[in-house]
Coordinates of N, CA, C and O in Angstrom, one line a residue:
X1 N 16.4 5.9 -10.5 CA 15.6 4.9 -10.5 C 14.2 5.6 -10.0 O 14.4 6.3 -8.9
X2 N 13.2 5.5 -10.6 CA 11.7 5.9 -10.2 C 11.2 4.8 -9.3 O 10.8 4.1 -9.7
X3 N 10.8 5.2 -7.9 CA 10.3 4.3 -7.1 C 8.8 4.8 -6.8 O 9.1 6.1 -6.6
X4 N 8.1 4.3 -7.0 CA 6.5 4.5 -6.4 C 5.9 3.6 -5.7 O 6.1 2.4 -5.7
X5 N 5.3 4.2 -4.6 CA 4.6 3.7 -3.5 C 3.1 4.1 -3.9 O 2.9 5.2 -3.7
X6 N 2.4 2.6 -4.1 CA 0.8 2.9 -4.3 C 0.2 2.4 -3.4 O 0.2 1.0 -3.1
X7 N -0.5 3.1 -2.5 CA -1.5 2.6 -2.0 C -3.1 2.4 -2.7 O -3.4 3.3 -3.0
X8 N -3.2 0.8 -2.1 CA -4.7 0.7 -2.7 C -5.5 0.1 -1.8 O -5.2 0.0 -1.2
X9 N -7.1 0.5 -2.4 CA -8.2 0.2 -1.3 C -9.4 1.1 -1.3 O -9.0 2.3 -1.6
X10 N -10.5 0.9 -1.0 CA -11.9 1.7 -0.6 C -11.7 2.2 0.8 O -11.8 1.6 1.7
X11 N -11.2 3.6 0.9 CA -11.2 3.9 2.1 C -12.6 3.9 2.6 O -12.6 4.5 4.2
X12 N -13.5 4.2 2.0 CA -14.7 3.9 2.8 C -15.4 2.8 3.4 O -16.8 2.4 3.7
X13 N -14.3 1.6 3.3 CA -15.1 0.3 3.9 C -13.7 -0.1 4.6 O -13.2 -1.3 4.9
X14 N -13.9 0.7 5.9 CA -12.9 0.3 7.1 C -11.9 -0.3 6.6 O -10.8 0.3 6.1
X15 N -11.3 -1.6 6.9 CA -10.0 -1.8 6.7 C -9.4 -2.1 5.3 O -8.6 -2.1 5.3
X16 N -10.5 -2.0 4.3 CA -10.1 -2.4 3.1 C -9.3 -0.8 2.7 O -8.5 -1.1 1.5
X17 N -9.6 -0.2 3.3 CA -8.6 1.4 3.0 C -7.2 1.5 3.5 O -6.7 2.4 3.1
X18 N -6.7 0.2 4.0 CA -5.6 0.6 4.6 C -4.6 1.0 4.1 O -3.6 1.4 4.4
X19 N -4.2 0.4 2.8 CA -3.1 0.7 2.0 C -2.7 2.0 1.5 O -2.1 2.7 1.6
X20 N -4.1 3.0 1.1 CA -4.5 4.1 1.2 C -3.6 5.0 2.5 O -3.0 5.7 2.5
X21 N -4.6 4.6 3.5 CA -4.1 5.2 4.8 C -2.7 5.0 5.0 O -1.9 5.8 5.5
X22 N -2.2 3.9 4.8 CA -1.0 3.3 5.2 C 0.1 4.3 4.6 O 1.3 5.0 4.8
X23 N 0.1 4.6 3.2 CA 0.9 5.0 2.4 C 1.1 6.6 2.6 O 2.0 7.2 2.8
X24 N -0.3 7.3 3.4 CA -0.2 8.5 3.7 C 0.6 8.9 4.9 O 1.1 9.9 4.9
X25 N 0.5 7.7 5.8 CA 1.2 8.0 7.0 C 2.3 7.9 7.0 O 3.2 8.6 7.6
X26 N 3.2 7.1 6.3 CA 4.6 6.9 5.7 C 4.7 8.3 5.2 O 5.7 9.0 5.6
X27 N 4.4 8.8 4.2 CA 4.7 10.2 3.5 C 4.5 11.1 4.6 O 5.3 12.3 4.4
X28 N 3.8 11.1 5.4 CA 3.4 12.3 6.6 C 4.4 12.0 7.3 O 4.8 13.2 7.8
X29 N 5.0 11.0 7.6 CA 5.8 11.0 9.0 C 7.3 10.6 8.8 O 7.9 10.7 9.4
X30 N 7.4 11.0 7.5 CA 8.9 10.8 7.1 C 9.3 11.6 5.9 O 8.5 11.9 5.0
X31 N 10.7 12.0 6.1 CA 11.4 12.9 4.7 C 12.3 12.0 4.0 O 13.1 11.2 5.1
X32 N 12.1 11.5 2.8 CA 13.1 10.7 2.1 C 14.0 11.4 1.3 O 13.6 12.3 0.6
X33 N 15.1 11.0 1.2 CA 16.1 11.5 0.4 C 17.1 10.3 -0.4 O 17.5 9.4 0.3
X34 N 17.4 10.9 -1.5 CA 18.3 9.8 -2.3 C 19.1 11.0 -3.5 O 18.2 11.6 -4.4
X35 N 20.0 10.6 -3.8 CA 20.7 11.4 -4.7 C 20.8 10.6 -6.2 O 20.7 11.4 -7.1
X36 N 20.1 9.3 -6.3 CA 20.1 8.8 -7.3 C 18.7 8.5 -7.9 O 18.4 8.1 -9.1
X37 N 17.5 8.4 -6.7 CA 16.5 8.0 -6.8 C 15.1 9.2 -6.6 O 15.4 9.9 -5.8
X38 N 14.1 9.1 -7.5 CA 13.3 9.9 -6.7 C 11.9 8.7 -6.4 O 12.0 7.4 -6.4
X39 N 11.2 9.4 -5.5 CA 10.2 8.6 -4.6 C 8.9 9.4 -4.7 O 9.0 10.5 -4.7
X40 N 7.8 8.6 -5.5 CA 6.2 9.6 -5.5 C 5.5 8.5 -4.4 O 5.6 7.3 -4.8
X41 N 4.7 8.8 -4.0 CA 3.4 8.1 -3.4 C 2.2 8.6 -3.9 O 1.8 9.6 -4.2
X42 N 1.4 7.8 -4.0 CA 0.2 7.9 -5.1 C -1.1 6.9 -4.3 O -1.0 5.8 -3.9
X43 N -2.1 7.7 -4.3 CA -3.3 7.1 -3.4 C -3.8 6.5 -4.6 O -4.6 7.2 -5.5
X44 N -4.4 5.4 -4.9 CA -4.4 4.6 -6.1 C -6.2 4.5 -5.8 O -6.8 4.1 -6.7
X45 N -6.6 4.7 -4.3 CA -7.9 4.3 -4.2 C -8.3 2.6 -5.0 O -7.9 2.0 -4.5
X46 N -9.2 2.9 -5.9 CA -9.6 1.9 -6.2 C -9.5 1.8 -8.0 O -10.6 1.2 -8.8
X47 N -8.6 2.5 -8.3 CA -8.7 2.7 -9.7 C -8.2 1.9 -10.8 O -8.5 1.7 -12.1
X48 N -7.2 0.8 -10.1 CA -6.9 -0.3 -10.8 C -6.3 -0.2 -12.4 O -5.1 0.6 -12.3
X49 N -7.3 -0.3 -13.3 CA -7.0 -0.4 -14.5 C -6.2 1.3 -15.0 O -5.3 1.1 -15.9
X50 N -6.4 2.2 -14.1 CA -6.5 3.4 -14.5 C -5.0 4.2 -14.4 O -4.8 4.7 -14.3
X51 N -4.5 3.1 -13.1 CA -3.2 3.5 -12.7 C -2.3 3.1 -13.4 O -0.8 3.4 -13.3
X52 N -2.4 2.4 -14.3 CA -1.5 1.2 -15.4 C -0.3 3.0 -16.2 O 1.1 2.5 -16.1
X53 N -0.6 3.8 -16.4 CA 0.1 4.9 -16.9 C 1.0 5.1 -15.8 O 2.4 5.3 -16.1
X54 N 0.5 5.4 -14.5 CA 1.6 5.7 -13.6 C 2.7 4.8 -12.8 O 3.5 5.2 -12.9
X55 N 1.9 3.6 -13.1 CA 2.8 2.8 -12.6 C 3.7 2.4 -14.1 O 4.9 1.9 -13.4
X56 N 3.3 2.4 -15.1 CA 4.5 1.9 -16.1 C 5.4 3.2 -15.9 O 6.4 2.5 -16.6
X57 N 5.0 4.1 -15.7 CA 6.2 5.4 -15.5 C 7.1 5.1 -14.7 O 8.1 5.8 -14.6
X58 N 7.0 3.8 -13.7 CA 8.2 4.0 -12.5 C 9.1 2.7 -13.1 O 8.7 1.8 -13.7
X59 N 9.9 2.6 -12.3 CA 11.0 1.5 -12.4 C 11.0 0.7 -11.3 O 11.3 -0.6 -11.6
X60 N 10.4 1.1 -10.3 CA 10.3 -0.2 -9.0 C 9.0 0.5 -8.5 O 8.7 1.9 -8.1
X61 N 8.1 -0.7 -8.2 CA 6.8 -0.2 -7.5 C 6.6 -1.2 -6.4 O 6.8 -2.3 -6.3
X62 N 6.3 -0.6 -5.4 CA 5.6 -1.4 -3.9 C 3.9 -1.0 -3.8 O 3.8 0.2 -3.6
X63 N 3.6 -1.7 -3.9 CA 1.5 -1.9 -4.1 C 1.5 -1.7 -2.5 O 2.2 -3.2 -1.9
X64 N 0.8 -1.5 -1.7 CA 0.4 -1.7 -0.3 C -1.2 -1.8 -0.6 O -2.0 -1.0 -0.7
X65 N -1.7 -2.9 0.1 CA -3.2 -3.6 -0.3 C -3.5 -4.5 0.7 O -2.9 -5.0 1.5
X66 N -4.9 -4.7 0.9 CA -5.1 -5.6 1.7 C -5.6 -6.8 0.6 O -5.7 -6.9 -0.4
X67 N -5.0 -8.1 1.2 CA -5.1 -9.3 1.0 C -6.0 -10.8 1.4 O -6.4 -10.4 2.5
X68 N -6.2 -11.4 0.8 CA -6.5 -12.6 1.4 C -5.6 -13.4 1.3 O -4.4 -13.6 0.2
X69 N -5.1 -14.7 2.2 CA -4.1 -15.8 2.3 C -4.8 -16.6 3.1 O -5.3 -16.7 3.9
X70 N -4.3 -18.2 2.3 CA -5.0 -19.1 2.7 C -4.2 -19.5 4.2 O -3.1 -19.2 4.1
X71 N -5.4 -19.8 5.2 CA -4.4 -19.6 6.5 C -4.0 -18.3 7.1 O -3.4 -18.3 8.6
X72 N -4.2 -17.5 6.8 CA -3.8 -15.8 7.2 C -4.5 -15.5 8.2 O -5.8 -16.2 7.9
X73 N -4.1 -14.7 9.2 CA -5.0 -14.5 10.2 C -5.1 -13.1 10.1 O -4.4 -12.5 9.3
X74 N -6.1 -12.3 10.9 CA -6.6 -11.0 10.5 C -4.9 -10.1 11.0 O -4.4 -10.6 12.0
X75 N -4.8 -9.2 10.1 CA -3.4 -8.6 10.4 C -2.5 -8.8 10.2 O -0.9 -8.6 10.4
X76 N -2.3 -10.5 9.9 CA -1.3 -10.8 9.3 C -0.4 -10.0 8.1 O -1.4 -9.8 7.0
X77 N 0.8 -10.0 7.8 CA 1.2 -8.8 6.8 C 2.2 -9.8 6.3 O 3.2 -10.8 6.4
X78 N 2.0 -9.7 4.9 CA 3.3 -10.4 3.7 C 3.9 -9.2 2.8 O 3.0 -8.5 2.4
X79 N 4.9 -9.7 2.8 CA 5.9 -8.7 2.1 C 6.5 -10.0 0.8 O 7.4 -10.7 1.2
X80 N 6.4 -9.3 -0.5 CA 6.7 -10.5 -1.4 C 7.2 -9.9 -2.9 O 6.7 -8.7 -3.0
X81 N 8.1 -10.0 -3.5 CA 8.0 -9.7 -5.3 C 6.8 -10.5 -5.9 O 6.7 -11.7 -5.8
X82 N 6.7 -9.9 -6.6 CA 5.3 -10.3 -7.6 C 5.8 -11.4 -8.2 O 4.9 -12.5 -8.7
X83 N 7.0 -11.6 -8.9 CA 7.7 -12.8 -9.6 C 7.2 -14.0 -8.6 O 7.2 -15.3 -9.5
X84 N 7.6 -13.9 -7.2 CA 7.6 -14.8 -6.2 C 6.2 -14.7 -5.5 O 6.2 -15.3 -4.4
X85 N 5.2 -14.6 -6.0 CA 3.9 -14.5 -5.1 C 3.6 -15.8 -4.6 O 3.7 -16.9 -5.6
X86 N 3.4 -15.8 -3.2 CA 3.1 -17.1 -2.7 C 1.9 -17.5 -3.5 O 0.7 -17.1 -3.6
X87 N 1.5 -19.0 -3.5 CA 0.4 -19.5 -4.1 C -0.7 -19.2 -3.1 O -2.1 -19.3 -3.1
X88 N -0.5 -19.2 -1.5 CA -1.7 -18.6 -0.5 C -2.0 -17.5 -0.7 O -3.0 -17.5 -0.3
X89 N -1.6 -16.5 -1.3 CA -2.2 -15.3 -1.5 C -3.0 -14.9 -2.9 O -2.8 -15.6 -3.5
X90 N -4.1 -14.4 -2.5 CA -5.0 -13.7 -3.5 C -5.3 -12.7 -3.4 O -5.2 -12.2 -1.9
X91 N -6.0 -11.7 -3.9 CA -6.7 -10.3 -3.9 C -8.1 -10.7 -3.8 O -8.7 -9.8 -4.1
X92 N -8.6 -11.7 -4.0 CA -10.2 -11.5 -4.0 C -11.2 -11.5 -2.6 O -10.3 -11.6 -1.6
X93 N -12.2 -10.8 -3.2 CA -13.0 -10.5 -2.0 C -12.7 -9.1 -1.3 O -13.3 -9.0 -0.5
X94 N -12.1 -8.5 -2.3 CA -11.9 -6.8 -1.7 C -13.0 -6.3 -2.3 O -13.9 -6.6 -3.3
X95 N -12.7 -4.8 -2.3 CA -14.0 -4.1 -2.4 C -13.5 -3.0 -3.5 O -14.0 -1.9 -3.9
X96 N -12.8 -3.4 -4.4 CA -12.1 -3.0 -5.5 C -13.1 -3.1 -6.8 O -13.7 -4.5 -6.8
X97 N -13.2 -2.5 -7.5 CA -13.9 -2.8 -9.0 C -13.1 -3.7 -9.7 O -13.7 -4.5 -10.2
X98 N -11.4 -3.5 -10.0 CA -11.2 -4.6 -10.9 C -9.7 -4.6 -10.0 O -9.3 -3.7 -9.0
X99 N -9.3 -5.6 -9.6 CA -8.2 -6.0 -8.6 C -6.9 -5.9 -8.9 O -6.7 -5.9 -10.4
X100 N -6.3 -5.2 -8.2 CA -5.0 -4.8 -8.4 C -4.0 -6.4 -9.4 O -3.1 -6.0 -9.8
X101 N -4.3 -7.5 -8.8 CA -3.6 -8.4 -9.3 C -3.9 -8.9 -10.8 O -3.0 -8.8 -11.5
X102 N -4.8 -8.4 -11.2 CA -5.4 -8.5 -12.5 C -4.7 -7.2 -13.4 O -4.6 -7.8 -14.5
X103 N -4.7 -6.3 -12.8 CA -4.2 -4.8 -13.3 C -2.4 -5.4 -13.5 O -2.2 -5.2 -14.7
X104 N -1.9 -6.0 -12.6 CA -0.5 -6.0 -12.6 C -0.1 -7.3 -13.8 O 1.0 -6.9 -14.5
X105 N -1.1 -8.2 -13.6 CA -1.1 -9.4 -14.5 C -1.4 -8.8 -16.0 O -0.7 -9.4 -17.0
X106 N -1.9 -7.6 -16.3 CA -2.3 -7.4 -17.5 C -1.0 -6.5 -18.1 O -0.6 -6.4 -19.1
X107 N -0.3 -5.4 -17.2 CA 0.6 -4.8 -17.9 C 1.9 -6.0 -17.8 O 2.9 -5.6 -18.6
X108 N 1.9 -7.0 -17.1 CA 3.0 -8.1 -17.6 C 2.9 -8.5 -19.1 O 3.7 -9.0 -19.6
X109 N 1.7 -8.7 -19.5 CA 1.2 -9.4 -20.6 C 1.8 -8.1 -22.1 O 2.4 -8.8 -22.9
X110 N 1.7 -6.8 -21.6 CA 2.2 -6.0 -22.6 C 3.8 -5.8 -22.4 O 4.3 -4.5 -23.2
X111 N 4.2 -6.2 -21.1 CA 5.6 -5.7 -21.1 C 5.8 -4.6 -20.2 O 7.1 -3.9 -20.4
X112 N 4.7 -3.9 -20.0 CA 5.0 -2.8 -18.7 C 5.0 -2.4 -17.4 O 5.2 -1.3 -16.8
X113 N 5.2 -3.6 -17.0 CA 5.1 -3.7 -15.5 C 6.6 -3.5 -15.1 O 7.5 -4.2 -15.1
X114 N 6.7 -2.5 -14.0 CA 8.1 -2.4 -13.5 C 8.4 -3.4 -12.4 O 7.5 -4.2 -12.3
X115 N 9.7 -3.6 -11.7 CA 9.8 -4.5 -11.0 C 8.7 -4.1 -9.8 O 9.0 -2.9 -9.2
X116 N 8.1 -5.4 -9.5 CA 7.0 -5.2 -8.2 C 7.4 -5.7 -7.2 O 7.5 -7.1 -7.0
X117 N 6.9 -5.0 -6.0 CA 7.0 -5.8 -4.6 C 5.4 -5.2 -3.8 O 4.8 -4.5 -4.1
X118 N 4.9 -6.2 -3.4 CA 3.7 -6.0 -2.7 C 4.1 -6.3 -0.8 O 4.6 -7.4 -0.4
X119 N 3.2 -5.3 -0.4 CA 2.9 -5.3 1.0 C 1.4 -5.4 1.1 O 0.9 -4.5 0.7
X120 N 1.2 -6.9 1.8 CA -0.2 -7.1 2.1 C -0.7 -7.5 3.0 O 0.2 -8.0 4.2
X121 N -1.6 -7.0 3.4 CA -2.1 -7.4 5.1 C -3.6 -7.8 4.7 O -4.6 -7.6 4.2
X122 N -4.0 -9.0 5.8 CA -5.0 -9.5 6.0 C -6.0 -8.8 6.7 O -5.8 -8.6 7.9
X123 N -7.2 -8.3 6.1 CA -7.9 -7.4 6.7 C -9.0 -7.9 7.5 O -9.2 -9.2 7.6
X124 N -9.6 -7.2 8.8 CA -10.7 -7.8 9.8 C -12.1 -7.4 9.1 O -12.7 -8.8 9.2
X125 N -12.3 -6.5 8.8 CA -13.6 -6.3 8.1 C -13.7 -5.4 6.7 O -12.9 -4.6 6.8
X126 N -14.9 -5.5 6.2 CA -14.8 -4.8 5.2 C -16.5 -4.1 5.1 O -17.0 -4.8 5.1
X127 N -16.5 -2.9 5.9 CA -17.9 -2.2 6.2 C -17.7 -1.3 5.5 O -17.2 0.0 5.5
X128 N -19.2 -1.4 4.6 CA -19.4 0.1 4.4 C -19.7 1.3 4.9 O -20.3 1.0 6.0
X129 N -19.1 2.5 4.4 CA -19.4 3.7 5.1 C -18.8 3.8 6.5 O -19.3 4.3 7.3
X130 N -17.6 3.3 6.7 CA -16.8 3.0 7.8 C -15.6 3.6 7.7 O -14.8 2.9 6.9
X131 N -14.8 4.5 8.8 CA -13.4 4.7 8.5 C -13.1 4.5 9.6 O -11.7 4.6 10.0
X132 N -13.1 3.6 10.6 CA -12.7 2.8 11.7 C -11.9 1.5 11.4 O -12.5 0.9 11.1
X133 N -10.5 1.6 11.7 CA -10.1 0.7 11.4 C -9.7 -0.1 12.5 O -9.9 0.1 13.5
X134 N -9.8 -1.9 12.3 CA -9.7 -2.8 13.1 C -8.3 -2.4 14.0 O -7.4 -2.1 13.4
X135 N -8.4 -2.8 15.3 CA -7.1 -3.0 16.0 C -6.1 -3.7 15.6 O -4.9 -3.6 15.8
X136 N -6.3 -5.0 14.9 CA -5.4 -5.9 14.1 C -4.7 -4.7 13.3 O -3.5 -5.4 13.0
X137 N -5.5 -4.4 11.9 CA -4.5 -3.5 11.4 C -3.9 -2.4 11.7 O -2.7 -2.2 11.2
X138 N -4.5 -1.7 12.7 CA -3.8 -0.7 13.6 C -2.1 -1.3 13.9 O -1.3 -0.8 13.8
X139 N -2.2 -2.6 14.4 CA -0.9 -3.2 15.1 C -0.5 -3.4 14.0 O 1.2 -3.4 14.0
X140 N -0.6 -3.8 12.7 CA 0.0 -4.4 11.8 C 0.7 -3.4 11.0 O 1.7 -3.8 10.3
X141 N 0.6 -2.2 11.1 CA 1.2 -1.2 10.5 C 2.7 -0.8 11.1 O 3.6 -0.2 10.2
X142 N 2.5 -1.4 12.2 CA 3.9 -1.3 12.6 C 5.2 -1.9 11.9 O 6.2 -1.8 11.6
X143 N 4.7 -3.4 11.8 CA 5.5 -4.1 11.1 C 5.5 -4.0 9.4 O 6.6 -3.6 9.1
X144 N 4.3 -3.3 8.8 CA 4.4 -2.8 7.6 C 5.5 -1.4 7.7 O 6.2 -1.3 6.4
X145 N 5.4 -0.8 8.3 CA 6.3 0.4 8.4 C 7.7 0.0 8.4 O 8.8 0.3 7.7
X146 N 8.3 -0.9 9.2 CA 9.8 -1.6 9.5 C 10.1 -2.0 7.9 O 11.1 -1.5 7.5
X147 N 8.9 -2.7 7.5 CA 9.3 -3.6 6.2 C 9.6 -2.4 4.7 O 10.4 -2.5 4.4
X148 N 8.9 -1.1 4.7 CA 8.8 -0.4 3.9 C 10.3 0.3 4.2 O 10.7 0.9 3.2
X149 N 10.6 0.8 5.3 CA 11.7 1.5 5.4 C 12.9 0.9 5.4 O 13.7 1.2 4.9
X150 N 13.1 -0.5 5.7 CA 14.0 -1.3 5.2 C 14.3 -1.4 3.6 O 15.4 -1.3 3.3
X151 N 13.0 -1.6 2.9 CA 12.9 -1.6 1.1 C 13.6 -0.6 1.1 O 14.4 -0.4 -0.1
X152 N 13.1 0.8 1.2 CA 13.6 1.8 0.9 C 15.0 2.2 1.2 O 15.7 2.7 0.3
X153 N 15.4 1.8 2.6 CA 16.7 2.0 2.6 C 17.8 1.1 1.8 O 18.8 1.7 1.3
X154 N 17.1 -0.1 1.8 CA 18.0 -0.9 0.2 C 18.0 -0.5 -0.8 O 19.0 -0.8 -1.3
X155 N 17.0 0.3 -1.2 CA 17.1 0.7 -2.4 C 17.9 2.3 -2.4 O 18.3 2.4 -3.5
X156 N 18.6 2.6 -1.4 CA 19.7 3.9 -1.2 C 18.8 5.0 -0.9 O 19.6 5.9 -1.0
X157 N 17.7 5.2 0.0 CA 17.2 6.1 0.5 C 17.5 6.2 1.9 O 17.5 5.1 2.7
X158 N 17.6 7.6 2.2 CA 17.6 7.9 3.8 C 16.6 8.5 4.2 O 15.7 9.0 3.3
X159 N 16.2 8.5 5.3 CA 14.8 9.1 6.1 C 15.2 9.5 7.3 O 16.2 9.1 8.1
X160 N 14.4 10.4 7.7 CA 14.3 10.9 8.7 C 12.7 11.1 9.4 O 11.7 11.4 8.6
X161 N 12.1 10.9 10.7 CA 11.0 10.7 11.1 C 10.9 12.3 11.4 O 11.6 13.3 11.9
X162 N 9.8 12.9 10.8 CA 9.0 14.3 11.1 C 8.0 14.5 11.9 O 7.2 15.6 11.9
X163 N 7.2 13.5 11.9 CA 5.7 13.4 12.7 C 5.7 11.9 13.0 O 6.4 11.1 12.6
X164 N 4.4 11.8 13.7 CA 4.2 10.5 14.4 C 2.8 10.0 14.5 O 2.3 9.7 15.6
X165 N 2.4 10.3 13.2 CA 0.8 10.0 13.4 C 0.5 8.7 13.0 O 1.2 8.0 12.4
X166 N -0.4 8.0 13.2 CA -0.9 6.5 13.0 C -1.6 6.8 11.9 O -2.4 7.5 11.5
X167 N -2.3 5.2 11.4 CA -2.9 5.2 10.2 C -4.6 5.4 10.7 O -5.0 6.0 9.6
X168 N -5.0 5.2 11.9 CA -6.3 6.0 11.9 C -6.3 7.2 12.0 O -7.2 8.1 11.8
X169 N -5.4 7.9 12.2 CA -5.4 9.2 12.2 C -5.4 10.0 10.6 O -6.0 10.7 10.6
X170 N -4.7 8.8 9.8 CA -4.8 9.4 8.3 C -6.5 9.3 7.7 O -6.9 9.9 7.2
X171 N -7.3 7.9 8.4 CA -8.4 7.8 8.1 C -9.5 8.9 8.5 O -10.1 9.1 7.7
X172 N -8.9 9.2 9.7 CA -9.8 10.4 10.3 C -9.6 11.9 9.6 O -10.5 12.5 9.2
X173 N -8.5 11.8 9.1 CA -8.1 13.3 8.2 C -8.6 13.2 6.8 O -9.4 14.1 6.6
X174 N -8.8 12.0 6.3 CA -9.5 11.7 5.0 C -10.9 12.0 5.2 O -11.3 12.8 4.4
X175 N -11.5 11.6 6.3 CA -12.8 11.7 6.3 C -13.4 13.2 7.0 O -14.2 13.4 6.2
X176 N -12.7 13.7 7.4 CA -12.6 14.8 7.7 C -12.6 16.2 6.4 O -13.4 17.0 6.5
X177 N -11.6 15.7 5.5 CA -11.5 16.6 4.3 C -12.5 16.2 3.3 O -13.1 17.2 2.9
X178 N -13.4 15.0 3.5 CA -14.2 14.6 2.7 C -15.6 15.1 2.9 O -16.3 15.3 2.3
X179 N -15.9 14.9 4.1 CA -17.3 15.2 4.9 C -17.2 16.7 5.8 O -17.7 16.8 6.7

C-alpha cells in the first residue's frame, strides 16, 4: 500500500501553515519502516487541485490542515475519516486558493480518491508574513503527533525517533531557507 501524508497550508500566514510544518516535523523526527507499505511526505502548500495526481497515486491518504469547527476552540484537534466527516467541520476561511475539501470532493466525483483521513486543527490566527505559530498550535502538535504515529502503527509501520524538533523549529527553518 502506498501511504501519503500531505501537509497543506500557507506557511507565510502563521498558524495557517501548521499542516506543512507538522508533516516536516514528523518526517524529520522519525524514521519509518514497513515491509509491505511505502510512505511519502508531501508539502502540499496551497496547491490543492494541482495535488490530485499525487493524491490519486496513493492508496491511503492522510491530510493535515487547519480547519474550522462549530464550537471548536483554538488548538482543538480533530481526526476523522473523510467519509464520516463531522457536520461541524469545514475548511472555509483559510488562506488556500482552492480549498482541500473541494479538491477531495472533486476526486470523489471521478473515482480517484484514495481512502482518506484528516487531521485538522483549529488555528489561532492567520497573519500575513508571519512565521510565528501560536502557543495553542504548538501545544496541539503533541496530540497530532500521537494520532499520526498511532495511525501509521495501525497500518503496519514501525518507527523510531531520530530527532526532537518542534513545529516552530520547522517554521523557523523554512523561513531561514527562503529568506
